[in-house]
Short mmCIF file of C-alpha atoms in Angstrom, two decimals:
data_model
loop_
_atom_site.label_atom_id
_atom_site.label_comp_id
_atom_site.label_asym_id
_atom_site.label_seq_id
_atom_site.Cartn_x
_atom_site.Cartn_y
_atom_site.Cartn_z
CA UNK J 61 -28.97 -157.30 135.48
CA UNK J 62 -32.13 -156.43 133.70
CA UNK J 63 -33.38 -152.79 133.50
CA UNK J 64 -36.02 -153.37 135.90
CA UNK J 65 -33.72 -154.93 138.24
CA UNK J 66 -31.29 -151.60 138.18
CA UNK J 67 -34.79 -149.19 138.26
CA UNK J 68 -35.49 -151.31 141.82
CA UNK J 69 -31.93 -150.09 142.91
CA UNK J 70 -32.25 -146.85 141.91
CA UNK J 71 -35.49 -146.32 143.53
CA UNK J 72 -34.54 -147.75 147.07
CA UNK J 73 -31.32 -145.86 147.43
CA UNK J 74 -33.14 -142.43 146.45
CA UNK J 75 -35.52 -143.69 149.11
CA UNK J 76 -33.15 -143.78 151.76
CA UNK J 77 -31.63 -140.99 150.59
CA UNK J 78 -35.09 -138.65 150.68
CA UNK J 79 -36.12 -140.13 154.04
CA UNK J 80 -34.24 -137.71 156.25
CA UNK J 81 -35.77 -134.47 154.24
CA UNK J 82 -39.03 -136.06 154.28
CA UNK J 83 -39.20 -136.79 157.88
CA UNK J 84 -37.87 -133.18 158.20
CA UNK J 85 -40.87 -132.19 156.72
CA UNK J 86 -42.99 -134.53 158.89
CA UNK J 87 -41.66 -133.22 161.86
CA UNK J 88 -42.02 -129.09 160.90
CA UNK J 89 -45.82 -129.81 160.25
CA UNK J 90 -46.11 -131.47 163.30
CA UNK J 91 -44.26 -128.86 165.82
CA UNK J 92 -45.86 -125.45 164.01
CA UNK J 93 -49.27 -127.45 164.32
CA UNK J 94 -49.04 -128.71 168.18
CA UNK J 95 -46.27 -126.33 169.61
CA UNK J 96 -47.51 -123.23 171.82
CA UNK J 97 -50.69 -122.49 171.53
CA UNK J 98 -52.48 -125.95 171.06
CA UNK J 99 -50.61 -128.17 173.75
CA UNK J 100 -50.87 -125.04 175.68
CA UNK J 101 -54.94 -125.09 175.60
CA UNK J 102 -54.94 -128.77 176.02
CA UNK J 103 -52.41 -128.54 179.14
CA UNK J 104 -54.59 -125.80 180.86
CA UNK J 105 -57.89 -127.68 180.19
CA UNK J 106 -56.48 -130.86 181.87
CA UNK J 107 -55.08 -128.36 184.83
CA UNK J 108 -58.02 -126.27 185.62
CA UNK J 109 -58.86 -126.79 189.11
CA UNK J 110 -55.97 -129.12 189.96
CA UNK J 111 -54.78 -129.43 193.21
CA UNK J 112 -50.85 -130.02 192.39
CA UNK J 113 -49.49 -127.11 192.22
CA UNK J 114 -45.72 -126.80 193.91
CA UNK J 115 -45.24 -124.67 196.99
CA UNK J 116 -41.46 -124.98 197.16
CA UNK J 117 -38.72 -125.15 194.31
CA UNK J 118 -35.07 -126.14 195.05
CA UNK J 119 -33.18 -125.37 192.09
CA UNK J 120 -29.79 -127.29 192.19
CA UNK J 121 -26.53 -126.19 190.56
CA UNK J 122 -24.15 -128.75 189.80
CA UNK J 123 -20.42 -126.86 189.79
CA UNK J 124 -17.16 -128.47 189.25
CA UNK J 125 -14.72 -125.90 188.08
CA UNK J 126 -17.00 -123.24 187.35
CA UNK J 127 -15.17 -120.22 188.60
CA UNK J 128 -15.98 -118.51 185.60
CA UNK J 129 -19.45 -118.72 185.42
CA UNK J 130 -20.92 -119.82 188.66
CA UNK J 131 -21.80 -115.88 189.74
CA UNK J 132 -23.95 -115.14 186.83
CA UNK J 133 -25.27 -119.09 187.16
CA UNK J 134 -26.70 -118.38 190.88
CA UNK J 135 -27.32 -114.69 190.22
CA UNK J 136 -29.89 -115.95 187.73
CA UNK J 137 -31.28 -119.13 189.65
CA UNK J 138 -31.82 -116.25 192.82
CA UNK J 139 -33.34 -113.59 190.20
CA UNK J 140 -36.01 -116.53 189.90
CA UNK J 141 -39.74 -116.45 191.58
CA UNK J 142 -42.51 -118.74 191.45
CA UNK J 143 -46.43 -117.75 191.80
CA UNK J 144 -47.48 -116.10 194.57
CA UNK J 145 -46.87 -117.83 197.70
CA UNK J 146 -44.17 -120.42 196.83
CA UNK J 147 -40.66 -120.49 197.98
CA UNK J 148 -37.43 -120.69 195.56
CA UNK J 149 -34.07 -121.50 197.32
CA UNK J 150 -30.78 -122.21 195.30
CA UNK J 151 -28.72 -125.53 196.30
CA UNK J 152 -25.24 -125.20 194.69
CA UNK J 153 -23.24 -129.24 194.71
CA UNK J 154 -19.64 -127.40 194.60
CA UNK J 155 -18.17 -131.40 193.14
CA UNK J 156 -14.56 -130.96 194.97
CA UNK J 157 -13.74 -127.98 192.93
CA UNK J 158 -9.95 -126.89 192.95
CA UNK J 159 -10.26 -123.72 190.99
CA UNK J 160 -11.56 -120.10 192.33
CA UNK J 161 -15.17 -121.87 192.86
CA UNK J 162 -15.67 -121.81 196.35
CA UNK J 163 -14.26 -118.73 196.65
CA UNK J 164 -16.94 -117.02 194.06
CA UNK J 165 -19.46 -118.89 196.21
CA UNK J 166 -18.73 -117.58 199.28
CA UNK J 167 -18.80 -113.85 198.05
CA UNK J 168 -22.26 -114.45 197.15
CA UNK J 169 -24.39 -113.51 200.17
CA UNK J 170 -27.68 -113.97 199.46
CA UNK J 171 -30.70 -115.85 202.13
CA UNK J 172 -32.02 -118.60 199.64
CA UNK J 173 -28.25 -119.28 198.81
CA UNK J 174 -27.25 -123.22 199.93
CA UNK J 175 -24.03 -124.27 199.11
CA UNK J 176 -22.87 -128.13 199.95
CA UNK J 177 -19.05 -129.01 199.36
CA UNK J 178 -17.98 -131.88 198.39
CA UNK J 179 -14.84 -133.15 199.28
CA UNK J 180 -12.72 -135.88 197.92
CA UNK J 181 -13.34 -139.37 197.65
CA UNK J 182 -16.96 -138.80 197.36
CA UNK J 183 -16.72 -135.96 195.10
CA UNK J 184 -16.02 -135.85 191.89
CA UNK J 185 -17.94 -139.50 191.07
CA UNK J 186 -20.05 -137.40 188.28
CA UNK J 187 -22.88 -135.55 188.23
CA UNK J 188 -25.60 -138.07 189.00
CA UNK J 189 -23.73 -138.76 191.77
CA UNK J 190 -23.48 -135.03 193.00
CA UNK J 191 -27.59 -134.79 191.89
CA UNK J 192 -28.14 -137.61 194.53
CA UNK J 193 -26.34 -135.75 196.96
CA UNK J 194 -28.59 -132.94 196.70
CA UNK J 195 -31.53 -134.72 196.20
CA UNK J 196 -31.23 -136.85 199.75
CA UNK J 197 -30.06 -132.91 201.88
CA UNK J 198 -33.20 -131.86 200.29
CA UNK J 199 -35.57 -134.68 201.26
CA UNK J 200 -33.65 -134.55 204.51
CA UNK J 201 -34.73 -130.83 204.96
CA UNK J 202 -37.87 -131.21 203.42
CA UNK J 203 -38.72 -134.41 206.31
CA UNK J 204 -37.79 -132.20 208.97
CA UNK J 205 -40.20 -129.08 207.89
CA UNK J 206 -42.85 -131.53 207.66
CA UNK J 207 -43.43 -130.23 203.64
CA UNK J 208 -45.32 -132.49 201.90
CA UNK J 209 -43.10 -133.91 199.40
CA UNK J 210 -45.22 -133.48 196.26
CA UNK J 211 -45.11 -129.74 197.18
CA UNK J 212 -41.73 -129.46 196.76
CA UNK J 213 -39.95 -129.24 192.69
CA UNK J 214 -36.53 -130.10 192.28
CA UNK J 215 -34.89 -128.67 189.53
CA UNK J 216 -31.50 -128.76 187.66
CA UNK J 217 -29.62 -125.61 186.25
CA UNK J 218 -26.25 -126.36 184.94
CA UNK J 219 -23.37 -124.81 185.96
CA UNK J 220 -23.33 -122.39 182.98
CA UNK J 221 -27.35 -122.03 182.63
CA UNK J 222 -29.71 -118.87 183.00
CA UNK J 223 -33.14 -119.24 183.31
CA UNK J 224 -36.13 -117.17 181.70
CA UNK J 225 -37.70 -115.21 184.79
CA UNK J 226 -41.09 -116.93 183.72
CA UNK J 227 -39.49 -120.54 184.22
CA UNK J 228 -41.14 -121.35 187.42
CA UNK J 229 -44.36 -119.78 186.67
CA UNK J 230 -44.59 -122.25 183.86
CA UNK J 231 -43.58 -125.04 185.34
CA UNK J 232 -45.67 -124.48 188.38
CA UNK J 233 -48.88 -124.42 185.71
CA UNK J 234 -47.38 -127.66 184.18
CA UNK J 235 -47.92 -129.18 187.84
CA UNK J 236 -51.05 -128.26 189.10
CA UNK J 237 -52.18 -131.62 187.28
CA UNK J 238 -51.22 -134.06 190.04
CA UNK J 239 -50.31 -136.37 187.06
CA UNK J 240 -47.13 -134.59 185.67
CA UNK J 241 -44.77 -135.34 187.71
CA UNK J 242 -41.25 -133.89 185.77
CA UNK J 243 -41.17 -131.06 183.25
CA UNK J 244 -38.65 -130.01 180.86
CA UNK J 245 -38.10 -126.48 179.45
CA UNK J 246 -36.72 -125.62 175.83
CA UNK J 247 -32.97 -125.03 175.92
CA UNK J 248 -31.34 -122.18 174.08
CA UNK J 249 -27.58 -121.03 173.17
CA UNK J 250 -26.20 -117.53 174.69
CA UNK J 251 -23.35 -117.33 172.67
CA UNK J 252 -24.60 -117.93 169.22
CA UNK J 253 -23.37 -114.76 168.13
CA UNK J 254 -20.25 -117.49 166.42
CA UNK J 255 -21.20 -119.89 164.09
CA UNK J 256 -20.74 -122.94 165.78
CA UNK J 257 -22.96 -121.23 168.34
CA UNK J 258 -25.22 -120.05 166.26
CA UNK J 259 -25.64 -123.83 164.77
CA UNK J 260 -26.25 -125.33 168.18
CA UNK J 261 -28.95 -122.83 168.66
CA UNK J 262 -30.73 -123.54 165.45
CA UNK J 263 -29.99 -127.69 167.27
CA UNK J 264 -31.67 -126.76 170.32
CA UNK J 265 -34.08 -123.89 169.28
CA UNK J 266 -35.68 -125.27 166.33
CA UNK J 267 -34.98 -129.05 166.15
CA UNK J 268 -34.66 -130.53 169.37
CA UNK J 269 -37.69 -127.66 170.44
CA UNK J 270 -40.01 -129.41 167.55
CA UNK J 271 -38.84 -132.91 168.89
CA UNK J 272 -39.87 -132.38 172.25
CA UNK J 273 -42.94 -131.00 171.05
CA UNK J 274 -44.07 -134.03 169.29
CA UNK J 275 -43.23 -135.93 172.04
CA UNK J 276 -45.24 -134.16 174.87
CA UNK J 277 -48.11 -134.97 172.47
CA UNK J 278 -47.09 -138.56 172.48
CA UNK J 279 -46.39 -138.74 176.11
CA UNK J 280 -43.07 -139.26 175.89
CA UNK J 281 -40.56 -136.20 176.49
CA UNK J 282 -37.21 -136.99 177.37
CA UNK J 283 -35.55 -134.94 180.01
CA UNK J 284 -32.68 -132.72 179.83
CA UNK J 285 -29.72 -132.13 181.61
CA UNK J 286 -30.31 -128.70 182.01
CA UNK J 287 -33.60 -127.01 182.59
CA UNK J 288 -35.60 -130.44 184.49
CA UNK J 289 -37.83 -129.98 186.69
CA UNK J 290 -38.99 -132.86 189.04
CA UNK J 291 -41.22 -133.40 191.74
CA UNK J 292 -39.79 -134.31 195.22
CA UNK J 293 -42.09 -137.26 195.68
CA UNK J 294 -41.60 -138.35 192.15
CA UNK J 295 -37.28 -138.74 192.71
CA UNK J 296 -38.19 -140.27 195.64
CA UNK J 297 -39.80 -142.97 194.36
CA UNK J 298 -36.63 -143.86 192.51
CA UNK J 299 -35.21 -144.26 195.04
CA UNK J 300 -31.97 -142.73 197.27
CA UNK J 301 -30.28 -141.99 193.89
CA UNK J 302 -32.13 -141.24 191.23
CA UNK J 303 -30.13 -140.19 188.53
CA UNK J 304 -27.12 -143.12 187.69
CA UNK J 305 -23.81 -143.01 186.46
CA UNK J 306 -24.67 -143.00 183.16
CA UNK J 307 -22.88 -140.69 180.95
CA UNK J 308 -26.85 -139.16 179.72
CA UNK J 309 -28.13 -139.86 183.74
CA UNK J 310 -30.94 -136.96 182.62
CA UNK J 311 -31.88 -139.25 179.56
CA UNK J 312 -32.17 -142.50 181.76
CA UNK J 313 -34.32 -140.66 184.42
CA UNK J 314 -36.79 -139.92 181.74
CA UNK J 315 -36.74 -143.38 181.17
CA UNK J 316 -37.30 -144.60 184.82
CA UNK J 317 -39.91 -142.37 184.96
CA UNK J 318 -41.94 -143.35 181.76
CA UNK J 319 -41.71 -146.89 183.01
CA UNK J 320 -43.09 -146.05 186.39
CA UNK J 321 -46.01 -143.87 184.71
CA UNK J 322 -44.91 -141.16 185.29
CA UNK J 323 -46.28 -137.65 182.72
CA UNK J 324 -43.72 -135.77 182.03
CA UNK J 325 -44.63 -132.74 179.86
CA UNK J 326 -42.14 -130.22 177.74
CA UNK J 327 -42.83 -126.56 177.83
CA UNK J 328 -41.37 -123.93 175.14
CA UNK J 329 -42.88 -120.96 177.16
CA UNK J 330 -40.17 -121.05 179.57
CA UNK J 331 -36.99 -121.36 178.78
CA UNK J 332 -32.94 -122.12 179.77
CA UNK J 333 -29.77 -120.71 178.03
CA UNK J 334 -26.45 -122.12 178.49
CA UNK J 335 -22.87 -121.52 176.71
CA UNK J 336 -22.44 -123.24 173.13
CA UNK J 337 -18.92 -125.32 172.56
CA UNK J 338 -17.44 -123.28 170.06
CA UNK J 339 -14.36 -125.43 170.09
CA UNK J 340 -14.22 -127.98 167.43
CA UNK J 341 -12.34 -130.69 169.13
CA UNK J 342 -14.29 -130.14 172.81
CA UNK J 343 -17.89 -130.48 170.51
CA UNK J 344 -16.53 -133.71 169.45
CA UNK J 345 -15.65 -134.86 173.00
CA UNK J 346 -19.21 -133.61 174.25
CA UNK J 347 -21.38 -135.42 171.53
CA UNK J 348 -19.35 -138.21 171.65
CA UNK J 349 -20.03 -138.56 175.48
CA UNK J 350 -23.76 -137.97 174.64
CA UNK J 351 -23.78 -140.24 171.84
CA UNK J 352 -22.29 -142.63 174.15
CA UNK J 353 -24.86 -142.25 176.99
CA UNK J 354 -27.32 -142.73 174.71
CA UNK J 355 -25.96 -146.56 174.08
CA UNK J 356 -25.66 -147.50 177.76
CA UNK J 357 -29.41 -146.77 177.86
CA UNK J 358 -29.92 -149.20 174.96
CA UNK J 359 -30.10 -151.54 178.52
CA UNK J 360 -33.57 -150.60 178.64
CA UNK J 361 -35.06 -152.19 175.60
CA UNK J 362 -36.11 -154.95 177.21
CA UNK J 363 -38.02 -153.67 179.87
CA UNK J 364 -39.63 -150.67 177.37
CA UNK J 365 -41.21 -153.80 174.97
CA UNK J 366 -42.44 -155.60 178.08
CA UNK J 367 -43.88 -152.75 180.18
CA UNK J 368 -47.57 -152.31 179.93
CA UNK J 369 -47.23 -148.57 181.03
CA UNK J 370 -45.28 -147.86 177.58
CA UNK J 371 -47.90 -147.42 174.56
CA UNK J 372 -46.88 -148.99 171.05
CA UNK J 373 -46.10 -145.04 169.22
CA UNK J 374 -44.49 -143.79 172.52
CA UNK J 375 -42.46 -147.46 172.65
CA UNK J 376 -41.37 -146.79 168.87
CA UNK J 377 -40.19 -142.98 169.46
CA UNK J 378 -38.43 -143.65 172.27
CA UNK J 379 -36.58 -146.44 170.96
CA UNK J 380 -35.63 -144.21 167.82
CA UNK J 381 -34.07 -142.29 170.20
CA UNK J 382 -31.69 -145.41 171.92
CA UNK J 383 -31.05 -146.98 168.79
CA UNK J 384 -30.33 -143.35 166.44
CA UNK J 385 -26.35 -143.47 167.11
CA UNK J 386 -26.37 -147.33 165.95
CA UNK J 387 -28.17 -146.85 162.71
CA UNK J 388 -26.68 -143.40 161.45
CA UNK J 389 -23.56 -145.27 161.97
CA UNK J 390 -24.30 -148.01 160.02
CA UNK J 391 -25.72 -145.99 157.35
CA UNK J 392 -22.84 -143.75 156.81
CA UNK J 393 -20.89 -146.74 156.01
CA UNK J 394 -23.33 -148.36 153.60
CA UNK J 395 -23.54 -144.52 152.21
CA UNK J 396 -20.10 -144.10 152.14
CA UNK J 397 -18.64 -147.27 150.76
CA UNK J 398 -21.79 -147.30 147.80
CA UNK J 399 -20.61 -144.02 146.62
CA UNK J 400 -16.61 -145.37 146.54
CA UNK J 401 -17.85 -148.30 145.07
CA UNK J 402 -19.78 -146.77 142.17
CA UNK J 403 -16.72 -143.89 141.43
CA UNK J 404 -14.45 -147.10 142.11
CA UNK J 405 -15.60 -149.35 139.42
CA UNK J 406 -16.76 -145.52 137.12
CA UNK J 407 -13.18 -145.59 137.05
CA UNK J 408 -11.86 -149.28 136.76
CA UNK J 409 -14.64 -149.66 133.73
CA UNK J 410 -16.94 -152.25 135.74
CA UNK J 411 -19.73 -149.79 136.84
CA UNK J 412 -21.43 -151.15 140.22
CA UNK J 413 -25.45 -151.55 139.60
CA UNK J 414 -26.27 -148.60 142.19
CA UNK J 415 -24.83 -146.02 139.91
CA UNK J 416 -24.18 -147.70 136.31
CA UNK J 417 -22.65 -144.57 134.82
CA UNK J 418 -21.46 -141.18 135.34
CA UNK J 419 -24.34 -139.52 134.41
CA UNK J 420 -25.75 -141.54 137.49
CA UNK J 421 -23.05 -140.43 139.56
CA UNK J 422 -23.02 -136.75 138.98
CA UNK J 423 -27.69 -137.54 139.38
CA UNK J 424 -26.97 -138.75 142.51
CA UNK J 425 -24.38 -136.53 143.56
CA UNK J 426 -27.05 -133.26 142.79
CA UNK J 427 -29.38 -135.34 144.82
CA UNK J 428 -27.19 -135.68 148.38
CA UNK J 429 -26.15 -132.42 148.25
CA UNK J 430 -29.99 -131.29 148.22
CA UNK J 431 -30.85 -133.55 150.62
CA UNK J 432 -27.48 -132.68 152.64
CA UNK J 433 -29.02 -128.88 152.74
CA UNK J 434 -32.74 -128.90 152.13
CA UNK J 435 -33.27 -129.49 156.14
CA UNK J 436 -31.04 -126.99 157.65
CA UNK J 437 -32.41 -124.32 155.47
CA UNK J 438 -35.62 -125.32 156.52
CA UNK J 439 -34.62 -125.51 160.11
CA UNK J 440 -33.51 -121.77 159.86
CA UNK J 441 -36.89 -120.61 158.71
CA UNK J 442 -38.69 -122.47 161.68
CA UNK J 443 -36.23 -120.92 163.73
CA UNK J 444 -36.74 -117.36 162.42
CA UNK J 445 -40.53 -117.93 162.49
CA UNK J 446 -40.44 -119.00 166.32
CA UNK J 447 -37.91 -116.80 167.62
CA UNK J 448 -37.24 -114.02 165.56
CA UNK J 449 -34.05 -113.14 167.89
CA UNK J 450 -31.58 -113.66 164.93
CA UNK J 451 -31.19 -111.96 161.54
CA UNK J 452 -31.61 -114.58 158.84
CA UNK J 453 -28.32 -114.04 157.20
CA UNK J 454 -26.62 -115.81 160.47
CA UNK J 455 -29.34 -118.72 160.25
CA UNK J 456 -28.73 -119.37 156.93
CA UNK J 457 -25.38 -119.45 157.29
CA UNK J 458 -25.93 -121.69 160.39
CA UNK J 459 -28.27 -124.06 157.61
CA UNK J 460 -25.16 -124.43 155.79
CA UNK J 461 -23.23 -125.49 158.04
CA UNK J 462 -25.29 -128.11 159.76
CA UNK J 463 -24.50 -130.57 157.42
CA UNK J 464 -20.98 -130.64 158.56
CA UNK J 465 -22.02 -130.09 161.94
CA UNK J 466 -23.68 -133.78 161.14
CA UNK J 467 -20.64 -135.97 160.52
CA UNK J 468 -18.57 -134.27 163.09
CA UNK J 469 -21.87 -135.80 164.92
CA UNK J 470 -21.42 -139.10 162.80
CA UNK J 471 -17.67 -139.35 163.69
CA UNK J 472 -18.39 -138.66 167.50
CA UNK J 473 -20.87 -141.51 167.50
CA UNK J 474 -17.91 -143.84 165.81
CA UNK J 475 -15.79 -142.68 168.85
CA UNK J 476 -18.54 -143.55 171.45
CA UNK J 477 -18.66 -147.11 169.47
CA UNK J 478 -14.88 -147.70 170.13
CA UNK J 479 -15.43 -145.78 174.19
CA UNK J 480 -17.91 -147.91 174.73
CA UNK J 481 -16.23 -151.39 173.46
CA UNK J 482 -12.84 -150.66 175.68
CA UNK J 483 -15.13 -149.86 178.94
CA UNK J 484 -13.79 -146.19 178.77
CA UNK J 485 -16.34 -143.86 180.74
CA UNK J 486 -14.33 -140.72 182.06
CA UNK J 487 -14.74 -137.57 180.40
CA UNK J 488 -13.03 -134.10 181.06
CA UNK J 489 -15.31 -131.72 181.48
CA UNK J 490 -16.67 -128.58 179.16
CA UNK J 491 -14.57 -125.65 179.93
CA UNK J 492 -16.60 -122.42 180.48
CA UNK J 493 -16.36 -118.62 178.67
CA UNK J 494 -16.16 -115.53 181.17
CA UNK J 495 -19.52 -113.55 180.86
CA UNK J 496 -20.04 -110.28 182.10
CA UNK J 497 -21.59 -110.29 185.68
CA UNK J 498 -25.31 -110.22 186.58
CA UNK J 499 -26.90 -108.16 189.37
CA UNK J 500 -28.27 -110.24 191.67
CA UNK J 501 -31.83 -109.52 192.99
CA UNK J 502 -32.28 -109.07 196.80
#
C-alpha cells in the first residue's frame, strides 16, 4: 500500500475518532446559545394571550416498594402550587407493594392526598401499566366534574423525585399555547455529593439539559420518565393506555405524540431531582434496561420516515436517538479490535495499515485519550457555568470519570443486545436511599 493509500486511513480513523469531541462542541454552542433566555422569549411571544392555560394538575406517583422514600416523594408533590386559581391534587399508584409502603401512605393525612392500591394480578404489570391505571381514575373523575379535559395536566413524579416549587408555574406558562400539549422539565441528581452521583448529575444537568434544549428548538423533545407533564385531552387521545409496556414507555409516548402532532416543549426553569444509582452493578442493570427500551422503539422507524407530521431534521434527531445503542456498539468493536489488531501485528512484525508503526500507535494512543477526556471536562464547565451548585474540584473529578462511566454504558448496551435477542423483559427494580423527612405543607 502506497503512502497515499495509508494517509486516506489515517485521516478517516482520526475522523471518527474527533467526531464525538466535535459534536461535543456543536452541541455546547448550541445549548448556551438557545437555552434559557432565548427559547424562553420565543415561548412567551408564541403564549401571550393564549387561552390554554391548565386549571387542574394531577401529579401521579408511581410506588412499588418505596417505603423509604415515598414520605418525602408526596411531601414534595403536596408542597407544590400552580398559578393562582388552579388546583394540584397528588394520585399515588401504590403497584402491590409488600414492604412498609402502604403503611407510610396511610400516615400521610393530607386533603389533595389520593392513594389507589393495586392488588395482585393486575399489579405489578410495570409502570405503564400502573400510569394507565391512573390515567383512566383520573379521566373517570375528571368526566364526572364536568372539567374540561384540556384543563386538566397530568403529570409523573417518580417514586424517589422532588420537584422545584416553581414546576407548575412553568409548566402552566408552557401551556397557555393551546398547541403544547406535553412538557418536560430538566432532571437533576440529589445525591451527587458521591462520585457516581456527582457524574450522573453532570449526565442529566449539563448533557442531557443541552440535548433537550436543542431539541425543543427542533420540535422534537423526548419525554422523561420523571418530571412529564401531559395534558388530559392529549393522553386521551392515545387512547385507554397511553403509555405501553415498553421498558422506556416515557420515550415511546414522546413518540406517539410527535406522530400525532403533538408540541411538546422542554423547560430548564423548572426542575425535578431524584436519587443517583451509586451502585455499580444496579447502574449497569438500569442503563441496560434503558438501553434496551430504547431498541424496542426502533419499531417506529417505519412510521417516523412515512409520517408527514415528522420534518426531515426532527426525523434525523430522533432517529439518532433509536438507533445510538446500535451504532456505539458497533463502533466499540471496530474501535476495539483496530487497536488489537495494530498492537497485534506491532508485535508479530506485520504492522496492520491503520497504525504501521509504533510511533503510530503511541500518536494514536495520545489522541483517544484526548478525545476520551476533552468532553467531560468540557461538560463540567457548562455545568459550573449553568448551575454553579457544585465546587469545580467535584466536576472535574466527575469529567474524569465519565469516560468510564461510558463503557460501563457501552457494556450495558451489549447486555440489552443479548436481553433483547432471548425475549428477556423483567427487570428488578432500583432500590431507594433513606432521606431525611420533609415537612409537609398544609
Amino acid at each position: 500500500m502506497d503512502a497515499s493509500e495509508s494517509w486516506l486511513y489515517a485521516v478517516t480513523g482520526y475522523a471518527v475518532l474527533l467526531a464525538w469531541p466535535v459534536t461535543t462542541v456543536i452541541l455546547v454552542w448550541f445549548a448556551l446559545r438557545y437555552a434559557g433566555t432565548h427559547r424562553a422569549k420565543v415561548v412567551n411571544r408564541s403564549v401571550a394571550g393564549g387561552n390554554g392555560r391548565p386549571e387542574h394538575f394531577w401529579v401521579i406517583v408511581p410506588a412499588l416498594n418505596e417505603e423509604a422514600v415515598v414520605a418525602n416523594t408526596v411531601g414534595a408533590a403536596l408542597n407544590l402550587r400552580g398559578p393562582a386559581g388552579t388546583l394540584s391534587r397528588v394520585l399515588v399508584v401504590d403497584d402491590g407493594s409488600d414492604d412498609r409502603t402502604p403503611e407510610v401512605l396511610a400516615a400521610i393525612d393530607h386533603p389533595r392526598l389520593h392513594v389507589m392500591r393495586r392488588e395482585l394480578p393486575e399489579a405489578r404489570q410495570g409502570k405503564g401499566e400502573a400510569l394507565n391505571a391512573a390515567y383512566r381514575h383520573i379521566s373517570r373523575l375528571t368526566a364526572e366534574s364536568g372539567t374540561a379535559p384540556e384543563k386538566v395536566v397530568v403529570g409523573i413524579i417518580d417514586g424517589d423525585g422532588q420537584g422545584s416549587e416553581n414546576i407548575l408555574v412553568e409548566v402552566s406558562r408552557l401551556m397557555r399555547d393551546t398547541r403544547v400539549g406535553a412538557a418536560q422539565v430538566q432532571v437533576r441528581i440529589r445525591n451527587r455529593n458521591r462520585l457516581l452521583g456527582a457524574v450522573q448529575d453532570l449526565e442529566f444537568g449539563a448533557i442531557v439539559d443541552a440535548c433537550q434544549n436543542m431539541r425543543d428548538a427542533l420540535d422534537t423533545v423526548g419525554l422523561g420518565g420523571n418530571g412529564q407533564f401531559s395534558r388530559l385531552s392529549t393522553l386521551q387521545t392515545l387512547g385507554s393506555a397511553p403509555w405501553s409496556s415498553c421498558l422506556v414507555e416515557d420515550m415511546e409516548l414522546g413518540l406517539r405524540m410527535h406522530l400525532n402532532g403533538v408540541g411538546i416543549r422542554y423547560t430548564s426553569r423548572a426542575s425535578v431531582t431524584q436519587q443517583a444509582v451509586v451502585d455499580v452493578r444496579r447502574l449497569t442493570r438500569q442503563r441496560t434496561r434503558w438501553a434496551q427500551g430504547n431498541m424496542q422503539c426502533a419499531r417506529y422507524l417505519g412510521r417516523l420516515f412515512s409520517s408527514p407530521r415528522v420534518a426531515r431534521i426532527a426525523l434525523a434527531e430522533m432517529l439518532h436517538y433509536l438507533l445510538s445503542p446500535w451504532a456505539n456498539a458497533i463502533l466499540t468493536v471496530l474501535l476495539i479490535g483496530t487497536g488489537l489488531a495494530g498492537l497485534g501485528g506491532l508485535l508479530i512484525g506485520h504492522p496492520i495499515v491503520f497504525i504501521p508503526s509504533w510511533a503510530a500507535l503511541g500518536q494514536a494512543g495520545g489522541v483517544w485519550l484526548i478525545v476520551t477526556t476533552f468532553p467531560g471536562l468540557l461538560w463540567a464547565l457548562v455545568h459550573k457555568y449553568k448551575h454553579g451548585d457544585e465546587g469545580m474540584p467535584r466536576m472535574l473529578t466527575a469529567a474524569l470519570a465519565y469516560p468510564a462511566f461510558l463503557i460501563l454504558g457501552l457494556a450495558a448496551t451489549y447486555r440489552a443486545l443479548g436481553r433483547q435477542a432471548s425475549g428477556r423483559q423483567a427487570w428488578a427494580k432500583t432500590e431507594r436511599l433513606v432521606e431525611e423527612p420533609l415537612a409537609v405543607a398544609a
